[in-house]
XYZ file of N, CA, C and O in Angstrom:
492
model
N 32.773 48.100 51.327
C 32.206 47.458 50.162
C 32.947 47.881 48.881
O 33.251 47.036 48.052
N 33.236 49.158 48.760
C 33.935 49.673 47.584
C 35.357 49.115 47.506
O 35.846 48.790 46.421
N 35.999 48.984 48.668
C 37.364 48.449 48.689
C 37.344 46.977 48.278
O 38.206 46.522 47.523
N 36.347 46.261 48.724
C 36.238 44.856 48.374
C 35.991 44.693 46.865
O 36.578 43.820 46.220
N 35.150 45.542 46.296
C 34.885 45.505 44.857
C 36.158 45.840 44.065
O 36.460 45.203 43.058
N 36.920 46.823 44.564
C 38.172 47.213 43.906
C 39.168 46.055 43.941
O 39.830 45.761 42.942
N 39.284 45.363 45.098
C 40.181 44.211 45.218
C 39.750 43.092 44.263
O 40.578 42.440 43.628
N 38.447 42.849 44.184
C 37.924 41.810 43.288
C 38.266 42.126 41.837
O 38.723 41.264 41.083
N 38.047 43.367 41.433
C 38.354 43.775 40.051
C 39.848 43.658 39.761
O 40.255 43.219 38.686
N 40.678 44.054 40.732
C 42.132 43.961 40.550
C 42.554 42.500 40.414
O 43.374 42.149 39.554
N 41.982 41.623 41.240
C 42.313 40.199 41.169
C 41.867 39.608 39.833
O 42.586 38.815 39.215
N 40.687 39.987 39.383
C 40.192 39.501 38.097
C 41.090 39.982 36.963
O 41.394 39.240 36.025
N 41.520 41.226 37.031
C 42.396 41.794 36.003
C 43.726 41.040 35.966
O 44.226 40.683 34.899
N 44.310 40.774 37.116
C 45.582 40.054 37.189
C 45.408 38.623 36.670
O 46.252 38.104 35.932
N 44.298 37.994 37.021
C 44.040 36.635 36.533
C 43.920 36.628 35.006
O 44.442 35.739 34.331
N 43.243 37.609 34.466
C 43.086 37.715 33.018
C 44.433 37.902 32.330
O 44.725 37.258 31.316
N 45.279 38.758 32.885
C 46.620 38.956 32.313
C 47.443 37.676 32.375
O 48.161 37.339 31.434
N 47.359 36.958 33.467
C 48.101 35.707 33.622
C 47.648 34.674 32.605
O 48.468 34.009 31.972
N 46.337 34.547 32.417
C 45.801 33.582 31.448
C 46.259 33.933 30.041
O 46.702 33.072 29.289
N 46.182 35.216 29.671
C 46.620 35.636 28.331
C 48.109 35.388 28.130
O 48.545 34.991 27.059
N 48.905 35.603 29.181
C 50.339 35.367 29.097
C 50.635 33.886 28.883
O 51.475 33.516 28.058
N 49.943 33.020 29.601
C 50.138 31.583 29.458
C 49.714 31.123 28.071
O 50.400 30.341 27.421
N 48.595 31.651 27.568
C 48.135 31.270 26.232
C 49.131 31.698 25.170
O 49.381 30.977 24.216
N 49.729 32.857 25.322
C 50.713 33.328 24.349
C 51.940 32.426 24.330
O 52.535 32.197 23.282
N 52.323 31.876 25.497
C 53.483 31.008 25.562
C 53.199 29.616 25.011
O 54.074 28.941 24.517
N 51.937 29.175 25.071
C 51.568 27.835 24.643
C 51.402 27.741 23.131
O 51.600 26.701 22.546
N 51.088 28.808 22.479
C 50.876 28.794 21.032
C 52.083 28.233 20.307
O 53.222 28.540 20.621
N 51.799 27.432 19.310
C 52.882 26.858 18.504
C 53.507 27.951 17.652
O 52.806 28.827 17.143
N 54.805 27.919 17.509
C 55.448 28.919 16.655
C 54.990 28.734 15.207
O 54.779 27.622 14.745
N 54.834 29.844 14.504
C 54.418 29.740 13.103
C 55.570 29.158 12.297
O 56.726 29.523 12.478
N 55.232 28.236 11.429
C 56.263 27.580 10.625
C 56.276 28.169 9.227
O 55.240 28.425 8.639
N 57.472 28.324 8.722
C 57.632 28.739 7.339
C 57.404 27.519 6.460
O 57.672 26.384 6.857
N 56.890 27.720 5.262
C 56.656 26.557 4.403
C 57.963 25.850 4.057
O 58.994 26.473 3.861
N 57.887 24.541 3.991
C 59.017 23.714 3.593
C 59.298 23.997 2.119
O 58.385 23.940 1.288
N 60.545 24.316 1.745
C 60.838 24.647 0.345
C 60.433 23.548 -0.639
O 59.936 23.823 -1.716
N 60.640 22.287 -0.272
C 60.275 21.176 -1.160
C 58.761 21.126 -1.340
O 58.266 21.001 -2.453
N 58.021 21.208 -0.245
C 56.557 21.167 -0.319
C 56.013 22.336 -1.130
O 55.080 22.179 -1.915
N 56.604 23.497 -0.938
C 56.168 24.679 -1.686
C 56.436 24.493 -3.180
O 55.610 24.833 -4.021
N 57.594 23.918 -3.523
C 57.907 23.648 -4.920
C 56.892 22.678 -5.519
O 56.355 22.921 -6.599
N 56.611 21.582 -4.821
C 55.662 20.581 -5.318
C 54.278 21.211 -5.474
O 53.581 20.970 -6.455
N 53.887 22.067 -4.526
C 52.582 22.733 -4.607
C 52.477 23.606 -5.860
O 51.460 23.630 -6.540
N 53.548 24.301 -6.200
C 53.546 25.162 -7.382
C 53.709 24.362 -8.673
O 53.175 24.734 -9.716
N 54.442 23.273 -8.617
C 54.766 22.474 -9.794
C 53.617 21.576 -10.232
O 53.329 21.466 -11.429
N 52.975 20.915 -9.289
C 51.972 19.881 -9.606
C 50.867 20.353 -10.556
O 50.522 19.614 -11.489
N 50.299 21.541 -10.383
C 49.251 21.955 -11.337
C 49.742 22.013 -12.784
O 48.981 21.785 -13.717
N 51.028 22.304 -12.985
C 51.598 22.353 -14.343
C 51.720 20.956 -14.949
O 51.821 20.803 -16.148
N 51.756 19.944 -14.083
C 51.932 18.567 -14.539
C 50.609 17.837 -14.754
O 50.606 16.738 -15.305
N 49.512 18.424 -14.298
C 48.207 17.780 -14.462
C 47.926 17.541 -15.937
O 48.168 18.404 -16.771
N 47.454 16.385 -16.254
C 47.155 16.044 -17.639
C 48.348 15.495 -18.403
O 48.193 14.862 -19.429
N 49.534 15.765 -17.912
C 50.740 15.248 -18.564
C 51.166 13.930 -17.945
O 51.678 13.054 -18.624
N 51.029 13.852 -16.608
C 51.543 12.710 -15.866
C 50.463 12.191 -14.929
O 49.643 12.934 -14.410
N 50.491 10.898 -14.692
C 49.489 10.253 -13.851
C 49.599 10.696 -12.387
O 48.597 10.873 -11.711
N 50.811 10.895 -11.902
C 51.040 11.281 -10.510
C 51.901 12.552 -10.477
O 53.105 12.479 -10.249
N 51.300 13.712 -10.695
C 52.097 14.942 -10.798
C 52.917 15.276 -9.552
O 54.036 15.774 -9.670
N 52.384 14.982 -8.367
C 53.138 15.285 -7.145
C 54.417 14.460 -7.070
O 55.461 14.950 -6.651
N 54.324 13.193 -7.483
C 55.511 12.328 -7.475
C 56.547 12.830 -8.475
O 57.745 12.840 -8.187
N 56.090 13.229 -9.653
C 57.020 13.736 -10.673
C 57.705 14.995 -10.155
O 58.933 15.124 -10.229
N 56.931 15.912 -9.590
C 57.513 17.160 -9.079
C 58.481 16.894 -7.929
O 59.568 17.471 -7.884
N 58.100 16.017 -7.017
C 58.986 15.683 -5.912
C 60.272 15.054 -6.392
O 61.367 15.356 -5.893
N 60.157 14.176 -7.364
C 61.337 13.527 -7.937
C 62.245 14.545 -8.630
O 63.463 14.522 -8.455
N 61.651 15.451 -9.409
C 62.451 16.485 -10.069
C 63.192 17.330 -9.040
O 64.359 17.685 -9.239
N 62.527 17.655 -7.949
C 63.171 18.445 -6.893
C 64.301 17.660 -6.238
O 65.407 18.176 -6.051
N 64.008 16.403 -5.881
C 64.952 15.607 -5.104
C 66.104 15.028 -5.907
O 67.174 14.775 -5.354
N 65.895 14.783 -7.201
C 66.929 14.095 -7.981
C 67.502 14.951 -9.110
O 68.719 15.090 -9.204
N 66.644 15.504 -9.947
C 67.165 16.271 -11.086
C 67.807 17.577 -10.618
O 68.964 17.860 -10.943
N 67.068 18.365 -9.855
C 67.625 19.653 -9.417
C 68.731 19.469 -8.384
O 69.620 20.309 -8.274
N 68.673 18.381 -7.645
C 69.677 18.146 -6.609
C 71.082 17.943 -7.160
O 72.058 18.172 -6.446
N 71.200 17.517 -8.415
C 72.536 17.316 -8.981
C 73.188 18.627 -9.403
O 74.378 18.648 -9.724
N 72.436 19.709 -9.389
C 72.972 21.020 -9.763
C 73.557 21.662 -8.506
O 72.827 22.059 -7.602
N 74.885 21.753 -8.451
C 75.543 22.274 -7.257
C 75.414 23.788 -7.116
O 75.293 24.304 -6.010
N 75.435 24.498 -8.229
C 75.381 25.955 -8.179
C 73.996 26.432 -7.742
O 72.978 26.064 -8.351
N 73.964 27.247 -6.729
C 72.695 27.716 -6.154
C 71.859 28.521 -7.149
O 70.657 28.319 -7.267
N 72.486 29.430 -7.873
C 71.749 30.264 -8.829
C 71.122 29.422 -9.935
O 69.963 29.630 -10.308
N 71.890 28.474 -10.470
C 71.371 27.613 -11.534
C 70.277 26.690 -11.005
O 69.267 26.466 -11.674
N 70.469 26.184 -9.798
C 69.456 25.295 -9.201
C 68.149 26.051 -8.972
O 67.074 25.571 -9.312
N 68.226 27.253 -8.410
C 67.020 28.046 -8.176
C 66.327 28.402 -9.489
O 65.098 28.378 -9.576
N 67.105 28.718 -10.519
C 66.523 29.029 -11.822
C 65.834 27.802 -12.418
O 64.743 27.904 -12.988
N 66.455 26.637 -12.272
C 65.861 25.400 -12.767
C 64.551 25.098 -12.038
O 63.534 24.780 -12.669
N 64.561 25.200 -10.722
C 63.339 24.957 -9.944
C 62.246 25.957 -10.324
O 61.073 25.594 -10.436
N 62.632 27.189 -10.552
C 61.657 28.196 -10.987
C 61.073 27.821 -12.337
O 59.865 27.895 -12.550
N 61.935 27.409 -13.253
C 61.461 27.022 -14.582
C 60.499 25.848 -14.535
O 59.460 25.852 -15.197
N 60.818 24.851 -13.727
C 59.938 23.681 -13.616
C 58.607 24.081 -12.994
O 57.544 23.708 -13.481
N 58.660 24.861 -11.913
C 57.411 25.209 -11.225
C 56.548 26.163 -12.042
O 55.326 26.153 -11.900
N 57.144 26.962 -12.909
C 56.358 27.898 -13.712
C 55.871 27.306 -15.026
O 54.858 27.727 -15.554
N 56.622 26.345 -15.575
C 56.262 25.834 -16.906
C 55.917 24.353 -16.924
O 55.320 23.876 -17.879
N 56.356 23.624 -15.912
C 56.118 22.181 -15.892
C 57.167 21.384 -16.642
O 57.069 20.170 -16.728
N 58.162 22.037 -17.172
C 59.279 21.356 -17.841
C 60.578 22.005 -17.382
O 60.598 23.182 -17.036
N 61.659 21.234 -17.367
C 62.939 21.844 -16.989
C 63.339 22.928 -17.984
O 63.484 22.675 -19.179
N 63.438 24.126 -17.499
C 63.843 25.260 -18.320
C 64.550 26.278 -17.440
O 64.282 26.358 -16.243
N 65.458 27.014 -18.028
C 66.147 28.095 -17.329
C 66.185 29.281 -18.286
O 66.751 29.184 -19.382
N 65.594 30.368 -17.895
C 65.679 31.604 -18.680
C 67.014 32.268 -18.364
O 67.437 32.301 -17.211
N 67.670 32.801 -19.377
C 68.987 33.401 -19.156
C 68.944 34.566 -18.171
O 69.893 34.770 -17.424
N 67.842 35.308 -18.148
C 67.788 36.449 -17.220
C 67.536 36.028 -15.772
O 67.526 36.855 -14.876
N 67.361 34.720 -15.513
C 67.190 34.220 -14.148
C 68.515 33.917 -13.474
O 68.548 33.643 -12.275
N 69.605 33.909 -14.227
C 70.928 33.621 -13.655
C 71.866 34.779 -13.972
O 71.700 35.476 -14.974
N 72.869 34.972 -13.124
C 73.839 36.037 -13.400
C 74.525 35.814 -14.743
O 74.715 34.677 -15.178
N 74.881 36.887 -15.383
C 75.538 36.836 -16.690
C 76.765 35.931 -16.668
O 76.999 35.173 -17.609
N 77.499 35.965 -15.586
C 78.719 35.162 -15.492
C 78.443 33.656 -15.496
O 79.353 32.867 -15.770
N 77.219 33.242 -15.223
C 76.880 31.819 -15.154
C 76.014 31.351 -16.325
O 75.672 30.179 -16.406
N 75.671 32.237 -17.231
C 74.786 31.867 -18.330
C 75.398 30.821 -19.251
O 74.687 30.013 -19.833
N 76.704 30.776 -19.346
C 77.353 29.765 -20.182
C 77.234 28.365 -19.573
O 77.471 27.370 -20.250
N 76.841 28.273 -18.315
C 76.702 26.986 -17.641
C 75.298 26.384 -17.802
O 75.061 25.264 -17.345
N 74.395 27.100 -18.456
C 73.021 26.602 -18.606
C 73.003 25.315 -19.433
O 72.379 24.329 -19.037
N 73.673 25.287 -20.568
C 73.711 24.092 -21.417
C 74.271 22.875 -20.686
O 73.638 21.815 -20.665
N 75.462 22.997 -20.077
C 76.002 21.864 -19.326
C 75.104 21.419 -18.162
O 75.065 20.241 -17.819
N 74.353 22.365 -17.600
C 73.427 22.004 -16.519
C 72.342 21.084 -17.050
O 71.984 20.085 -16.407
N 71.813 21.376 -18.241
C 70.785 20.510 -18.827
C 71.346 19.137 -19.176
O 70.661 18.125 -19.029
N 72.589 19.086 -19.615
C 73.221 17.793 -19.878
C 73.312 16.987 -18.589
O 73.022 15.789 -18.561
N 73.660 17.666 -17.504
C 73.802 17.013 -16.205
C 72.475 16.480 -15.671
O 72.439 15.423 -15.052
N 71.373 17.188 -15.927
C 70.077 16.771 -15.362
C 69.267 15.891 -16.303
O 68.187 15.429 -15.927
N 69.768 15.633 -17.502
C 68.983 14.880 -18.499
C 68.548 13.510 -17.993
O 67.359 13.178 -18.034
N 69.476 12.718 -17.514
C 69.136 11.362 -17.081
C 68.182 11.363 -15.880
O 67.151 10.685 -15.915
N 68.473 12.112 -14.788
C 67.524 12.097 -13.678
C 66.163 12.695 -14.036
O 65.130 12.258 -13.519
N 66.138 13.634 -14.957
C 64.858 14.213 -15.376
C 64.008 13.179 -16.099
O 62.816 13.030 -15.813
N 64.612 12.463 -17.035
C 63.871 11.410 -17.746
C 63.398 10.334 -16.781
O 62.273 9.842 -16.890
N 64.242 9.975 -15.845
C 63.857 8.976 -14.842
C 62.647 9.470 -14.046
O 61.700 8.720 -13.823
N 62.666 10.720 -13.644
C 61.554 11.285 -12.864
C 60.261 11.336 -13.669
O 59.178 11.043 -13.145
N 60.360 11.682 -14.916
C 59.158 11.849 -15.724
C 58.546 10.519 -16.156
O 57.330 10.423 -16.284
N 59.375 9.520 -16.348
C 58.830 8.261 -16.865
C 58.802 7.126 -15.846
O 58.152 6.121 -16.092
N 59.470 7.298 -14.719
C 59.405 6.286 -13.676
C 59.757 6.955 -12.340
O 60.795 6.651 -11.737
N 58.899 7.867 -11.864
C 59.241 8.667 -10.677
C 59.358 7.874 -9.378
O 59.941 8.346 -8.429
N 58.825 6.663 -9.339
C 58.872 5.879 -8.099
C 60.257 5.316 -7.808
O 60.545 4.924 -6.694
N 61.121 5.249 -8.805
C 62.464 4.655 -8.604
C 63.466 5.682 -8.190
O 63.479 6.785 -8.496
């Protein structure tokens, strides 16, 4: 009787381990947030009250205005400025000293797509 109980417990234990192993393999891998979605999530509250469709404006700024900035440091600084303030801005301490002279030309480059995004984001 004791041997039979021991075999039953061992079988139950092995079954439990197998089930837990299968469940661990079936779980979906955790996904990191999409950078665009995360930007829109941070940006949209800053646009409330300014624009009728803040998510569209933020998405457009990400996809069109910031996309024309080839330099990674300047682009990240621009996206940070938009998501923190709701307007295209770049603080000089957000970019390396060697690239700070490029801030002005960057704003010239993004002027047209920024205006398009803010006043007609659907196009």
